[in-house]
Coordinates of C-alpha atoms in Angstrom, one line a residue:
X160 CA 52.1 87.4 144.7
X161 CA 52.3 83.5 143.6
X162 CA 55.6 83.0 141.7
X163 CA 55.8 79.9 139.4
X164 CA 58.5 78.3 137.6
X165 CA 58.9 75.6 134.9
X166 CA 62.3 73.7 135.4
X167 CA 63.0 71.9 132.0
X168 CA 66.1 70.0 133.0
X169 CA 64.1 68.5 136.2
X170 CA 61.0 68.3 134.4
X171 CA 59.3 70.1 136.9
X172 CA 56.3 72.8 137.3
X173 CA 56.9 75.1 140.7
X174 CA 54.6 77.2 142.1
X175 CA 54.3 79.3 145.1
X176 CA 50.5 79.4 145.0
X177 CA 48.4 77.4 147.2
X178 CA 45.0 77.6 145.7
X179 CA 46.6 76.5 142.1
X180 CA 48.2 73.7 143.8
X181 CA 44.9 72.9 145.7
X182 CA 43.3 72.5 142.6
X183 CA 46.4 70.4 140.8
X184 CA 45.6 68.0 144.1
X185 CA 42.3 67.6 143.6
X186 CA 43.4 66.7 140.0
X187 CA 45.9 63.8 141.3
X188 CA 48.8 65.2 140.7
X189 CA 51.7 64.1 142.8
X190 CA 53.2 66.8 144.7
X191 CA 56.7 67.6 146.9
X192 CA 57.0 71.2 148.8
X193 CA 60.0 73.0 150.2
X194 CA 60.4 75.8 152.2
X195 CA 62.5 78.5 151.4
X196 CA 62.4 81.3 153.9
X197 CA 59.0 82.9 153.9
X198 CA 57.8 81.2 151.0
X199 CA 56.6 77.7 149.9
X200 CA 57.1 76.1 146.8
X201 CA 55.0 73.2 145.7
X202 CA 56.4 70.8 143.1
X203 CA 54.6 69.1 140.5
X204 CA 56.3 66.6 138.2
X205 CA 54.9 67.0 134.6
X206 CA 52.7 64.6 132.7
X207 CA 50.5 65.3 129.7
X208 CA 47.5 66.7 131.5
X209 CA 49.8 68.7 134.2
X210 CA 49.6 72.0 131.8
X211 CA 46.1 71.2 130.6
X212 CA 45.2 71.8 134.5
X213 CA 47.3 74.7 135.2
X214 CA 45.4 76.3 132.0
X215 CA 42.0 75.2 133.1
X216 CA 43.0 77.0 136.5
X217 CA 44.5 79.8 135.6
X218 CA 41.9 80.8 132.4
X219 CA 38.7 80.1 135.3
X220 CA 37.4 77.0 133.4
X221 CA 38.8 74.2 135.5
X222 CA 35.9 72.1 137.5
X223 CA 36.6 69.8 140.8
X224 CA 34.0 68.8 143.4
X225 CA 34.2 71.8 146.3
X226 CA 34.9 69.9 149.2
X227 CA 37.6 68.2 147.3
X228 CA 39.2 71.2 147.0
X229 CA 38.4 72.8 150.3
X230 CA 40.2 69.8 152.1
X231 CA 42.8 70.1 149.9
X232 CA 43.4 73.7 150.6
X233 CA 43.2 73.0 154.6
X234 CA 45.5 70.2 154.0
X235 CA 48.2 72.0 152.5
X236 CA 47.5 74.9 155.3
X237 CA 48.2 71.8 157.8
X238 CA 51.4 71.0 156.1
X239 CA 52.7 74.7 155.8
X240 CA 52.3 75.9 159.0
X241 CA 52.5 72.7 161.2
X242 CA 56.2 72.1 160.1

């Protein structure tokens, strides 16, 4: 299951899901990920449309052009599993 995480005192949205953080991509949002055993976590530093995305995502009203966000999604697959 995705975990995510606000971080107030680094200002900072985490999340463990790819297909969110995809979409946050496509949206140009900057990103940094770590790797923490098994699991990824993708950082997002927050702006004033950073929560207005996650919503759009996460309530299945968010648009983006589809092979925007299929690269992104192999992209970040690239980056996981190639390090």
């Amino acid at each position: 299951f995705p975990v995510t995480i606000r971080t107030p005192d680094l200002d900072l949205y985490k999340t463990t899901d790819l297909y969110l953080s995809a979409y946050l991509i496509v949206k140009s949002h900057r990103f940094s990920f770590e790797k923490q055993g098994k699991k990824a976590y993708f950082s997002f530093k927050s702006d004033p449309h950073l929560d207005e995305h996650v919503n759009e995502y996460l309530m299945g009203g968010g648009s983006t052009e589809p092979l925007k966000y299929a690269n992104s999604i192999k992209n970040l697959k690239n980056l996981l599993f190639n390090k």
